[in-house]
Short mmCIF file of C-alpha atoms in Angstrom, two decimals:
data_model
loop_
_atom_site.label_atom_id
_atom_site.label_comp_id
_atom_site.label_asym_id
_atom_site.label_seq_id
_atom_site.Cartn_x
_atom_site.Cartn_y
_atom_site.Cartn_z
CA UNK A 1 -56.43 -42.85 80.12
CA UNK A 2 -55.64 -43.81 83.78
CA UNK A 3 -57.06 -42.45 86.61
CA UNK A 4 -53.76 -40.50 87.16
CA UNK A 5 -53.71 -38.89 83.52
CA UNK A 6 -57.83 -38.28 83.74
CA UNK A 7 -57.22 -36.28 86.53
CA UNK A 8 -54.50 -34.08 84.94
CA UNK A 9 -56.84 -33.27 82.25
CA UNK A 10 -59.64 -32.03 84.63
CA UNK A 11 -57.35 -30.57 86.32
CA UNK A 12 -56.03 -28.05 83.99
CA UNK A 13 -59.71 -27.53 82.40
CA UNK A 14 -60.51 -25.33 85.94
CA UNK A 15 -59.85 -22.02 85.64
CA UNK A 16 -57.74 -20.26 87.72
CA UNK A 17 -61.11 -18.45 89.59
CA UNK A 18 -62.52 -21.84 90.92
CA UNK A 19 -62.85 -20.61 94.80
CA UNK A 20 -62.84 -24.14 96.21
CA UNK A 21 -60.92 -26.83 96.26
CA UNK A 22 -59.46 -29.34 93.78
CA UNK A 23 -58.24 -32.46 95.11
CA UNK A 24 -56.53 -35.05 93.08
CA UNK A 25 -54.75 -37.88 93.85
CA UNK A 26 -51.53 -35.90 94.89
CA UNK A 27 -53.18 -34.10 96.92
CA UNK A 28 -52.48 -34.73 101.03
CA UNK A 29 -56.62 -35.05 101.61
CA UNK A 30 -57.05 -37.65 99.15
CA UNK A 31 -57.96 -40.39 100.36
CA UNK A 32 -60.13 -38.24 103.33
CA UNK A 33 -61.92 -36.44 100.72
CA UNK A 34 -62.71 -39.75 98.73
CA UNK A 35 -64.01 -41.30 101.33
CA UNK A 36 -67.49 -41.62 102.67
CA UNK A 37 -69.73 -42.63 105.84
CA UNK A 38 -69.77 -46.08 105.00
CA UNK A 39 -66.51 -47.72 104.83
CA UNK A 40 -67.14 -51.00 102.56
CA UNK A 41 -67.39 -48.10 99.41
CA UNK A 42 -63.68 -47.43 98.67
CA UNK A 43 -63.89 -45.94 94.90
CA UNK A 44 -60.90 -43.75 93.44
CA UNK A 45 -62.09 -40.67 92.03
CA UNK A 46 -60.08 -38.91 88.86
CA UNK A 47 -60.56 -35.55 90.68
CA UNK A 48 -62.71 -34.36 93.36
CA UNK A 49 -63.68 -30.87 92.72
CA UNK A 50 -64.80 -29.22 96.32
CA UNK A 51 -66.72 -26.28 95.61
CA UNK A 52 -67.58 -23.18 97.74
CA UNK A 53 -70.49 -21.81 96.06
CA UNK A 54 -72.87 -21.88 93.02
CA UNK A 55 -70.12 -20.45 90.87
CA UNK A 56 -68.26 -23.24 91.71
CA UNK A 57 -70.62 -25.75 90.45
CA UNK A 58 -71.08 -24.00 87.17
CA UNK A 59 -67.72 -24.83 86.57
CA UNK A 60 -67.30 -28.08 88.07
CA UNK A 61 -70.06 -29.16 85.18
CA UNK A 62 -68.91 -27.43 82.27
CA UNK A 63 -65.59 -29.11 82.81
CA UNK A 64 -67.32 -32.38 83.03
CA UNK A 65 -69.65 -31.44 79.92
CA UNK A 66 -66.79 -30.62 78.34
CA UNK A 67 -64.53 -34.01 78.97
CA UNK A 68 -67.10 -36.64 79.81
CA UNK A 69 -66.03 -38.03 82.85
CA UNK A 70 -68.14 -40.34 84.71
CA UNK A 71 -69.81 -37.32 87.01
CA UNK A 72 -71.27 -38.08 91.06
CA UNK A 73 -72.26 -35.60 93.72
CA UNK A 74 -71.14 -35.58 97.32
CA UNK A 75 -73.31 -33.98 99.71
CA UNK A 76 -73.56 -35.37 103.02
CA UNK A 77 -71.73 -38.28 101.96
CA UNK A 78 -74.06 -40.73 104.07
CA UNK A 79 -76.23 -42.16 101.63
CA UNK A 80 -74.96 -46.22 102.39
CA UNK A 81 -74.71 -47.14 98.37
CA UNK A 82 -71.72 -44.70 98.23
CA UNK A 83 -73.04 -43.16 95.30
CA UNK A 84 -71.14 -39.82 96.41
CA UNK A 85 -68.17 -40.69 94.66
CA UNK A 86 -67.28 -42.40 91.66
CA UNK A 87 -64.45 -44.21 90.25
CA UNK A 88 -62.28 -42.80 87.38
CA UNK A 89 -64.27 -40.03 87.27
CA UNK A 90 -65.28 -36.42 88.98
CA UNK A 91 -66.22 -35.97 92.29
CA UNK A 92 -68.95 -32.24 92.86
CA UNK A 93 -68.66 -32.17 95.85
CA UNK A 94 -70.45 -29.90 98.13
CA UNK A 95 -70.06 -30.61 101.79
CA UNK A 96 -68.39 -27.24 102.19
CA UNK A 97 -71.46 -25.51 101.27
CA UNK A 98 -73.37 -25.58 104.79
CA UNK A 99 -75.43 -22.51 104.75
CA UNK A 100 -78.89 -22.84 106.63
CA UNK A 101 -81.24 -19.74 106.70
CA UNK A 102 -84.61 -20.00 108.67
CA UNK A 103 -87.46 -17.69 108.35
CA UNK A 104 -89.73 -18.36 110.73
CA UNK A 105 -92.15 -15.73 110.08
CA UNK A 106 -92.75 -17.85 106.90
CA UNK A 107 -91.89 -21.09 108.57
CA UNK A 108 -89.43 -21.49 106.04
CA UNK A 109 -86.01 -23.10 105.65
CA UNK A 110 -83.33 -22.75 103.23
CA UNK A 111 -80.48 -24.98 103.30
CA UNK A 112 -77.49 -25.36 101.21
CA UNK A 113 -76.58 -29.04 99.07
CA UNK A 114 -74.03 -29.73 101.63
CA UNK A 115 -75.95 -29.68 104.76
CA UNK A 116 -77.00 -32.69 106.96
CA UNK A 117 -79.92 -33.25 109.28
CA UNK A 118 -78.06 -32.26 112.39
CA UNK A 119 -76.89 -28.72 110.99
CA UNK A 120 -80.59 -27.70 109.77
CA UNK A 121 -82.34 -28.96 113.25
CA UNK A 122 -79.15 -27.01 115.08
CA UNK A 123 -80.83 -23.84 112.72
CA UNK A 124 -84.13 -24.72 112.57
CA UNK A 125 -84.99 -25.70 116.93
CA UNK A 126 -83.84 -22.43 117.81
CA UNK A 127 -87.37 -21.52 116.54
CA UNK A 128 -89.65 -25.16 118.14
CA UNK A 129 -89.16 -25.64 114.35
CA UNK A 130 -88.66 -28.55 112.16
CA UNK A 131 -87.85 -30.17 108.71
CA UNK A 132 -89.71 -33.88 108.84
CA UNK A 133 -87.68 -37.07 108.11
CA UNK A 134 -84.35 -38.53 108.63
CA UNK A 135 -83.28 -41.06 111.51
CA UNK A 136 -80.26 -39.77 112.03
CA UNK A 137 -77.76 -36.46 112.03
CA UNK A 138 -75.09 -36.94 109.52
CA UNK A 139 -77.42 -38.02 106.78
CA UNK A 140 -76.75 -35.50 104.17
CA UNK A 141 -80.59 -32.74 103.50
CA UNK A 142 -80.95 -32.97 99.99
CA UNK A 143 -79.75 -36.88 99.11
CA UNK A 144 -82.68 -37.73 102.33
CA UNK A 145 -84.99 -35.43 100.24
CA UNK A 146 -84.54 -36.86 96.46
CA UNK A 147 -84.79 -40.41 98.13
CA UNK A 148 -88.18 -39.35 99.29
CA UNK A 149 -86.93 -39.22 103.50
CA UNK A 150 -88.76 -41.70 105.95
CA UNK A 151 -88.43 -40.60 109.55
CA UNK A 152 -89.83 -40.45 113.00
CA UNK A 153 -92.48 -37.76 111.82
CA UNK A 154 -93.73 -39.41 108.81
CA UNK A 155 -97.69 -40.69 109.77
CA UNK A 156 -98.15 -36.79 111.68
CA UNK A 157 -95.65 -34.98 108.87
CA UNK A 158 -95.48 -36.88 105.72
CA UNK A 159 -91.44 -37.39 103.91
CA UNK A 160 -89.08 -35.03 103.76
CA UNK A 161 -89.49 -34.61 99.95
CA UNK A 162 -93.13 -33.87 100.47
CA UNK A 163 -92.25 -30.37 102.47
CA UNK A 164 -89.65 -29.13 99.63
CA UNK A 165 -91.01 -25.84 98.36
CA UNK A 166 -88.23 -25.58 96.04
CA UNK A 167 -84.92 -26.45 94.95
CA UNK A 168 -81.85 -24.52 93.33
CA UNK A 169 -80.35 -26.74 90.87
CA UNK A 170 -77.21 -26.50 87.67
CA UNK A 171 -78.50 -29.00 84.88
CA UNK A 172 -76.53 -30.57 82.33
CA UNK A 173 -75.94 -27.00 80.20
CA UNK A 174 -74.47 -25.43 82.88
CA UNK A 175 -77.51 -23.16 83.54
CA UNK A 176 -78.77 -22.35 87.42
CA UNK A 177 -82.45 -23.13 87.46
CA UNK A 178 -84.72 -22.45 90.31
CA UNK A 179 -87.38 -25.37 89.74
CA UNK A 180 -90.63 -24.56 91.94
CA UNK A 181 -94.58 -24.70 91.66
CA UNK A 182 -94.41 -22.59 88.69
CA UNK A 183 -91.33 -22.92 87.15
CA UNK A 184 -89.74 -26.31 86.23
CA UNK A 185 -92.40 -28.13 88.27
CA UNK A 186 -91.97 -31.46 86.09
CA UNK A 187 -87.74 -30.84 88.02
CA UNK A 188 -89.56 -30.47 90.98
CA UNK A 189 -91.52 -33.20 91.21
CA UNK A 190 -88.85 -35.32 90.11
CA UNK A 191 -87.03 -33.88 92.90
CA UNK A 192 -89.43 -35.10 95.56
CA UNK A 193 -88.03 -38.68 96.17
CA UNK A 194 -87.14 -39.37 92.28
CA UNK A 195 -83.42 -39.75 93.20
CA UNK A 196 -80.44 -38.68 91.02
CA UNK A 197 -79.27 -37.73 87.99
CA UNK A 198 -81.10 -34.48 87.68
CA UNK A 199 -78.29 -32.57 88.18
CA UNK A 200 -76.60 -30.67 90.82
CA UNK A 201 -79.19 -29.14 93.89
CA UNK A 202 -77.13 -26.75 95.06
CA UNK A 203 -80.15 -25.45 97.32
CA UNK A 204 -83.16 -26.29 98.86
CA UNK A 205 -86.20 -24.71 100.57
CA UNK A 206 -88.39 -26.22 102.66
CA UNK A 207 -91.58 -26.10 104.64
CA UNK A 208 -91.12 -26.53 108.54
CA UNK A 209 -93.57 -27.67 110.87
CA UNK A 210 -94.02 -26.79 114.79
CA UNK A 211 -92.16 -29.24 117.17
CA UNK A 212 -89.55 -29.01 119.98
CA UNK A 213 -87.51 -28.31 121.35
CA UNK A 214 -88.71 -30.83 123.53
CA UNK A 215 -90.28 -33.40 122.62
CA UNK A 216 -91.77 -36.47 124.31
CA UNK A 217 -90.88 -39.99 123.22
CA UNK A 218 -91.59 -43.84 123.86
CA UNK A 219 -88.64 -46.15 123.79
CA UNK A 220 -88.92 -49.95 125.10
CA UNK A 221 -87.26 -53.07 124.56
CA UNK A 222 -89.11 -56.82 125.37
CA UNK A 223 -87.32 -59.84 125.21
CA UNK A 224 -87.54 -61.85 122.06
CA UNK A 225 -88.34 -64.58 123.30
CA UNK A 226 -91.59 -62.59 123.88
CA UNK A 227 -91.12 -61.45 119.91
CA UNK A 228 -94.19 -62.85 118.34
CA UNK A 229 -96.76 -61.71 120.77
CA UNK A 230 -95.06 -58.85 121.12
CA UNK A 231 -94.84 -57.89 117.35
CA UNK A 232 -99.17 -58.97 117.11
CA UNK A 233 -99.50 -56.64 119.99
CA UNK A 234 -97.74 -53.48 118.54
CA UNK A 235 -98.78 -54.40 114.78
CA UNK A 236 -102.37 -54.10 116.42
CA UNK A 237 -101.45 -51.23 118.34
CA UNK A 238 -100.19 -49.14 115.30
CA UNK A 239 -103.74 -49.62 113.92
CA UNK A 240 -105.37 -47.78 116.95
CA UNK A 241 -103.05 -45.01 117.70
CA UNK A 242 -102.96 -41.77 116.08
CA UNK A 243 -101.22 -40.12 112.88
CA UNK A 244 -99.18 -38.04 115.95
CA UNK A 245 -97.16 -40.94 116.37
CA UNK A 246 -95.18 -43.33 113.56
CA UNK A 247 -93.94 -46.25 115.86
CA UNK A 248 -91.34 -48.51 114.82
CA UNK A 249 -89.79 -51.92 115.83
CA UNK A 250 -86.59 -52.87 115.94
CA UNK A 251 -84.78 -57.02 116.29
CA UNK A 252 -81.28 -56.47 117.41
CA UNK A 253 -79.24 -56.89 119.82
CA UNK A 254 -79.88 -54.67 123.39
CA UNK A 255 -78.08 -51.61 122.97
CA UNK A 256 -75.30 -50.98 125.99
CA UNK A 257 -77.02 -48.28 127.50
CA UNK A 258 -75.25 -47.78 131.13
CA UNK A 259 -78.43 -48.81 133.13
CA UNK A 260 -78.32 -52.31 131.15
CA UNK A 261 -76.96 -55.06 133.30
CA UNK A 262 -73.34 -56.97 131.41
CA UNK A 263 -75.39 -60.24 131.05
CA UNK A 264 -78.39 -58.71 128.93
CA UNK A 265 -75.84 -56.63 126.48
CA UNK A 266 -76.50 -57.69 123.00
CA UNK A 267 -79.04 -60.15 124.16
CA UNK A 268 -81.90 -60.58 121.55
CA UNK A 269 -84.48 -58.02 121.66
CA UNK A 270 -87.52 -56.61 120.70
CA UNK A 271 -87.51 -52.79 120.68
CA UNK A 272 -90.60 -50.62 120.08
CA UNK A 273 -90.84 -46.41 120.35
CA UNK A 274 -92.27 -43.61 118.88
CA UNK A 275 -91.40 -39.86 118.99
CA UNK A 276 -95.11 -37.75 120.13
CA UNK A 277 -96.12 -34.80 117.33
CA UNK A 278 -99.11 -33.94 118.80
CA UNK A 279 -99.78 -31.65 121.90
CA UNK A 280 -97.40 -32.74 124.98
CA UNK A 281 -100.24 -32.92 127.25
CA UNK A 282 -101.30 -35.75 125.71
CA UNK A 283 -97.92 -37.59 125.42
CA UNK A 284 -98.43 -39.65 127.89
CA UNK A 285 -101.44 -41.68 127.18
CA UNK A 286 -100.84 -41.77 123.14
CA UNK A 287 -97.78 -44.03 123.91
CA UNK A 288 -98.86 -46.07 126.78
CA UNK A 289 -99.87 -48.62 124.52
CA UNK A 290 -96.04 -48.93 123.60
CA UNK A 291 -94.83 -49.63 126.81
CA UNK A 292 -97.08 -52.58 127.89
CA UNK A 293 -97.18 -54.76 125.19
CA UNK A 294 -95.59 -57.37 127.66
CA UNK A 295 -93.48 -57.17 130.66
CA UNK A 296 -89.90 -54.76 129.54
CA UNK A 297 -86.57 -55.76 129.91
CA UNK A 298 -85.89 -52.16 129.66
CA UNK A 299 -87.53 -48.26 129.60
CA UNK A 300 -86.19 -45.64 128.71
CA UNK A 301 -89.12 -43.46 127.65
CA UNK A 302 -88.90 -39.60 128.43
CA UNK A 303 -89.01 -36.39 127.12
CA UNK A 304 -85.77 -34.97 125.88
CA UNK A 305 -84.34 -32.42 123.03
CA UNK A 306 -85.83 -33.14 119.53
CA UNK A 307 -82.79 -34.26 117.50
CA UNK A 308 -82.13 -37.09 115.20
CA UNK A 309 -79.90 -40.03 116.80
CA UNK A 310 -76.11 -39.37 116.35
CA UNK A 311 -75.01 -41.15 113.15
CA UNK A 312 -72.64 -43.91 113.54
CA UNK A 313 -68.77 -42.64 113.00
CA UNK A 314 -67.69 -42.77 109.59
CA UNK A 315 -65.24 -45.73 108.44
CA UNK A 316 -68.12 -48.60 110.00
CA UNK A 317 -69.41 -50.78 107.68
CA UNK A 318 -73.02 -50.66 106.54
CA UNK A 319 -75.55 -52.44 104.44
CA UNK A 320 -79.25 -51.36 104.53
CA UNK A 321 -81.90 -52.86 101.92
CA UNK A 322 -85.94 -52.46 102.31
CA UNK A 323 -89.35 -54.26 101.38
CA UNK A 324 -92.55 -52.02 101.64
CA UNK A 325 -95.69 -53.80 103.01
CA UNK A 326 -98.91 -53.40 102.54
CA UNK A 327 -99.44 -55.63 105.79
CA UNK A 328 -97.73 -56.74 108.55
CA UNK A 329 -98.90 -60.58 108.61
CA UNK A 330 -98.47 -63.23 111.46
CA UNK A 331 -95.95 -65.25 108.67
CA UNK A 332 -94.28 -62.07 108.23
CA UNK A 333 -93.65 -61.92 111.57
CA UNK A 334 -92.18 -65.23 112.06
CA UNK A 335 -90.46 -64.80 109.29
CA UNK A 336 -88.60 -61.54 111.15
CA UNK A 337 -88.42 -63.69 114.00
CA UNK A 338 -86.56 -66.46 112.16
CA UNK A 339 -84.10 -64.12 110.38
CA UNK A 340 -83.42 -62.70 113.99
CA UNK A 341 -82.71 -65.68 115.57
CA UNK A 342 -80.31 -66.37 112.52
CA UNK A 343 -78.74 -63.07 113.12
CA UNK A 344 -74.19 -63.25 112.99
CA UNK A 345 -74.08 -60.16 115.13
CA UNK A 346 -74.99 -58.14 117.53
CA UNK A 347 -74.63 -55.16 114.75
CA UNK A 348 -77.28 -56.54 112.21
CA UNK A 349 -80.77 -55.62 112.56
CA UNK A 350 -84.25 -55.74 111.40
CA UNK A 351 -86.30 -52.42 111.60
CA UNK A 352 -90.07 -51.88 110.97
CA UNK A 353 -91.10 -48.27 110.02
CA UNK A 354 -94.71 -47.10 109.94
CA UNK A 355 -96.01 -45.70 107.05
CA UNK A 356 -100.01 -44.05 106.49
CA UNK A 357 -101.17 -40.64 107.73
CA UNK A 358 -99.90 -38.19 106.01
CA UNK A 359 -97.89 -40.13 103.70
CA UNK A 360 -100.79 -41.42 102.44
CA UNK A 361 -103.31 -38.38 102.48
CA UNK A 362 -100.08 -36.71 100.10
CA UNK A 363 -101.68 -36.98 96.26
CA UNK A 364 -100.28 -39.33 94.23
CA UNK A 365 -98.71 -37.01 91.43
CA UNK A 366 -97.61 -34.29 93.32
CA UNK A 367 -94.00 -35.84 93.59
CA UNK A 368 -92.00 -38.89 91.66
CA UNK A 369 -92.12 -40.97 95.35
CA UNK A 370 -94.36 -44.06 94.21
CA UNK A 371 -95.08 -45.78 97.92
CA UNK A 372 -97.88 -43.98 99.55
CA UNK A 373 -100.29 -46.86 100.05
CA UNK A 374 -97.67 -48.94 102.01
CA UNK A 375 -98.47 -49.34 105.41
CA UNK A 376 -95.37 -50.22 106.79
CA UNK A 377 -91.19 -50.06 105.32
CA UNK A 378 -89.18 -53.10 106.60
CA UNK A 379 -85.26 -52.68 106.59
CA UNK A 380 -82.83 -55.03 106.93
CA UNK A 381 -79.67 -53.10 108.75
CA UNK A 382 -76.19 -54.09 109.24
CA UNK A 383 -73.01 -51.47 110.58
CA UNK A 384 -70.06 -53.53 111.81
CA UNK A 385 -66.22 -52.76 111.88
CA UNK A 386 -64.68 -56.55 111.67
CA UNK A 387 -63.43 -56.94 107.65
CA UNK A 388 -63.70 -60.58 109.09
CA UNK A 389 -67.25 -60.67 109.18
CA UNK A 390 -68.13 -59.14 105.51
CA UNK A 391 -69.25 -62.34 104.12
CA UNK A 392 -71.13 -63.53 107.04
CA UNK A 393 -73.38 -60.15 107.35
CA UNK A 394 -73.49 -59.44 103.67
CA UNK A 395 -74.83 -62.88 103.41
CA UNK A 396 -77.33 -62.79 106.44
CA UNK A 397 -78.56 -59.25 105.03
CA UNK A 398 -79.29 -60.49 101.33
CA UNK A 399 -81.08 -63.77 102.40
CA UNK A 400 -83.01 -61.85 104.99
CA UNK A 401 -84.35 -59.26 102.60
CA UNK A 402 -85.05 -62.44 100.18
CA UNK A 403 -86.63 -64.45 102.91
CA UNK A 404 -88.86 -61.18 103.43
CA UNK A 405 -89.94 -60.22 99.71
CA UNK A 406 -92.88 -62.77 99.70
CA UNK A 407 -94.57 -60.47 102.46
CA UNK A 408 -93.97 -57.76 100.79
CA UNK A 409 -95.33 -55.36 97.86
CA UNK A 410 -92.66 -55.39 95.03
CA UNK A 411 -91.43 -51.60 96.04
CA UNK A 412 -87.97 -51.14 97.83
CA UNK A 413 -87.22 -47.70 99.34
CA UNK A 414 -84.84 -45.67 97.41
CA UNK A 415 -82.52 -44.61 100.57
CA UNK A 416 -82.37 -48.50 101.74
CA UNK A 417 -81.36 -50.25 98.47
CA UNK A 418 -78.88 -51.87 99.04
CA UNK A 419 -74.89 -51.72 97.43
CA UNK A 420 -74.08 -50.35 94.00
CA UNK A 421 -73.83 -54.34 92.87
CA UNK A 422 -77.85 -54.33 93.81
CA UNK A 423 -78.85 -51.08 91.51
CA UNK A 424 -79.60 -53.40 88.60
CA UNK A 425 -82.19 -55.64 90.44
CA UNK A 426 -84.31 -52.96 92.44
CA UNK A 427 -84.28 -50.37 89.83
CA UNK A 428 -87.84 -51.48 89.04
CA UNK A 429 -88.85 -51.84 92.43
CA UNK A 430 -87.40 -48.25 93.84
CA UNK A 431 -89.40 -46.34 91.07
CA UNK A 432 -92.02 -48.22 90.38
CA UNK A 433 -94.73 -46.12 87.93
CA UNK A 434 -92.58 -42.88 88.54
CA UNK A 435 -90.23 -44.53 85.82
CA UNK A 436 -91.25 -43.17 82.88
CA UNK A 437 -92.10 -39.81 83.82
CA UNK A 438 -88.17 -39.67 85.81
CA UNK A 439 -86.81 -40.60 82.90
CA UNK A 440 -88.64 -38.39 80.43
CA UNK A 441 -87.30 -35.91 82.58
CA UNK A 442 -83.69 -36.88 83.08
CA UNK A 443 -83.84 -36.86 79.43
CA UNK A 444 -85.22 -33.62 78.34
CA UNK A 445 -82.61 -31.84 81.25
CA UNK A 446 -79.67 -34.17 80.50
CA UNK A 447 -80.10 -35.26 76.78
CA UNK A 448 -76.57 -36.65 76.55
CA UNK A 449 -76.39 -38.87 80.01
CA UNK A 450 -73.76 -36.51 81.86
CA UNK A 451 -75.39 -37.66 85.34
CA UNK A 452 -76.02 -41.08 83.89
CA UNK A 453 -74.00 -42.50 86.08
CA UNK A 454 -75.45 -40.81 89.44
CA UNK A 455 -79.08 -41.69 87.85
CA UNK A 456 -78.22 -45.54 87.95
CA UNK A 457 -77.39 -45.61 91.51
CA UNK A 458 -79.23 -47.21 94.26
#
């Protein structure tokens, strides 16, 4: 059938109760409600079924049990793959479920499947209260958790998976399951930075830590001509400070903040920061050391709100794809260095992430997220708008990220992996010895495949 007929068919299969929203190809928000953040992904749904609560859901994948269609789920809708929507196929969609409900007698949060970073720290600050993990707000709560979620808390906090008490989730039969310590633990674990294909979390609950709402923070950027002693200096400098920081480095272009001069816009840099988790007494001197690794170009350290950095507007073009490290040598730092100077725009980038702390101290089977020992996560970034310049960053990104891999430890984080057209080559590489036991369990909860094609996305 085409995609027009396929969508007739689902179509009529809802029953006249569904309380959301079905959106087909007719339908005026189309091509809005197909779309997602990152605007190379342009697939064409058979139906997108918007759903306004649990109910909803239940329906939305008896339909699909019932017909077969190839089956995603749209949460946030940031995740840079695309894997929110499908083509040919149906479309759960939950980005009208938003609820957030903090207890902070309990230090607890619950959060709906369509709620992004920005909505839960807008619930959870009002308290000095946080969910680790995430860089910035419109990434979507439960996609950063089942990718494991790397973020400016991770040495002092650990992921974001590795705070998930429990989740609400429909599995293949249509049943609601609360999966917890106690009950489904093998769907929790899986949960905790095992990815898709487990079904539909239609709810999550999570531990929150103390922090904010202010919080102190380091932020410098060095020229690059400066890079390599720079880079020896902070890789030496992350082995000295403490698990209440998790710097990272950044080779891009200098941002256009308003205090940088015309002439050193987009020039080559080398940034460095780190957000302070500890007490803000000692702010100060924990990230000193970041701010004189050599003379700055530019400072903009201070203490501000705690809040994730504004995502990009939807529509931009993206590409993200990661190496973990074990160690931070001086040849992979030339090699950065090299790929930098190689670098078609001002929009491409090169980040280093800290790993360690409490990533590390997290035992090894206590979720399906198979990187702990890495020291550091290496990402090679792109968002640009020019169609013009596809080729030119695609191609910079890929050989970057293959220039990198002989520095690295074979494991590629699941949230930066890359297209749909890399899912294939990293599978091996994102889950590492979780494999097995992920798909043992995608099995035994989905024994005929209905998420199969959510479970082989990047």
């Amino acid at each position: 059938m085409s995609t027009a007929e396929d969508g007739r068919v689902l179509r009529r299969a809802f029953e006249a109760g569904f309380g959301g929203t079905i959106v087909d190809r007719w339908h005026p928000a189309y091509d809005d409600a197909r779309g997602v953040w990152n605007g190379l992904v342009n697939r064409r749904p058979a139906l997108i079924a918007r759903c306004a609560d649990v109910a909803d859901v239940v329906e939305a994948v008896c339909v699909a049990a019932e017909h077969r269609p190839p089956v995603s789920v749209r949460g946030g809708g940031h995740q840079v793959a695309g894997s929110a929507v499908c083509d040919d196929g149906l479309v759960i969609d939950l980005s009208a479920m938003t609820a957030v409900h903090v207890d902070p007698a309990r230090r607890v949060v619950r959060v709906q499947g369509g709620v992004t970073v920005g909505e839960l720290d807008a619930g959870t600050q009002v308290f000095g209260l946080a969910v680790p993990g995430g860089d910035v707000t419109g990434t979507g709560v439960a996609g950063l958790a089942l990718g494991g979620g790397i973020g400016m808390l991770t040495r002092a906090h650990g992921l974001t998976c590795d705070h998930l008490r429990s989740m609400e989730i429909v599995t293949a039969d249509g049943r609601v399951r609360t999966a917890g310590p106690d009950e489904y633990p093998d769907l929790l674990w899986a949960a905790r930075g095992g990815g898709r294909g487990l079904g539909v979390v239609t709810g999550m609950e999570f531990d929150l830590v103390t922090l904010g709402p202010a919080v102190s923070y380091a932020e410098v950027y060095y020229s690059s001509e400066q890079g390599d002693s720079v880079l020896r200096a902070w890789r030496d400098a992350v082995a000295t400070l403490p698990d209440t920081v998790s710097p990272m480095a950044i080779l891009r272009g200098m941002p256009p903040y308003p205090q940088v001069p015309e002439e050193l816009r987009d020039t080559p840099v080398v940034g460095v920061g780190a957000v302070h988790a500890g007490p803000p007494e000692e702010a100060q001197a924990v990230l000193a050391p970041l701010r004189r690794l050599a003379t700055p170009l530019l400072d903009v350290s201070g203490t501000v709100a705690y809040e994730q950095s504004p995502s990009p507007p939807a529509g931009i073009r993206a590409f993200m794809k990661s190496h973990f490290l074990d160690e931070l040598t001086d040849d992979a730092i030339r090699t950065l260095l090299d790929r930098q100077a190689r670098c078609p725009s001002p929009g491409a980038e090169l980040v280093i992430r800290t790993m360690g702390g409490a990533v590390r101290d997290i035992p090894a089977d206590r979720s399906a997220f198979p990187h702990r020992t890495a020291q550091f996560n290496v990402n090679v970034n792109a968002m640009w708008r020019d169609t013009a310049l596809d080729d030119a960053i695609l191609g910079w990104c890929r050989t970057s990220w293959t220039a990198l891999a002989p520095h690295a430890n074979g494991g590629v984080y699941l949230n930066f992996s890359g297209l749909a057209e890399d899912a294939d080559s990293v599978r091996d590489a994102v889950y590492g010895p979780s494999a097995a036991r992920l798909e043992a369990i995608r099995t035994e909860f989905d024994p005929e495949g209905l998420f199969a094609w959510a479970a082989r996305q990047p």
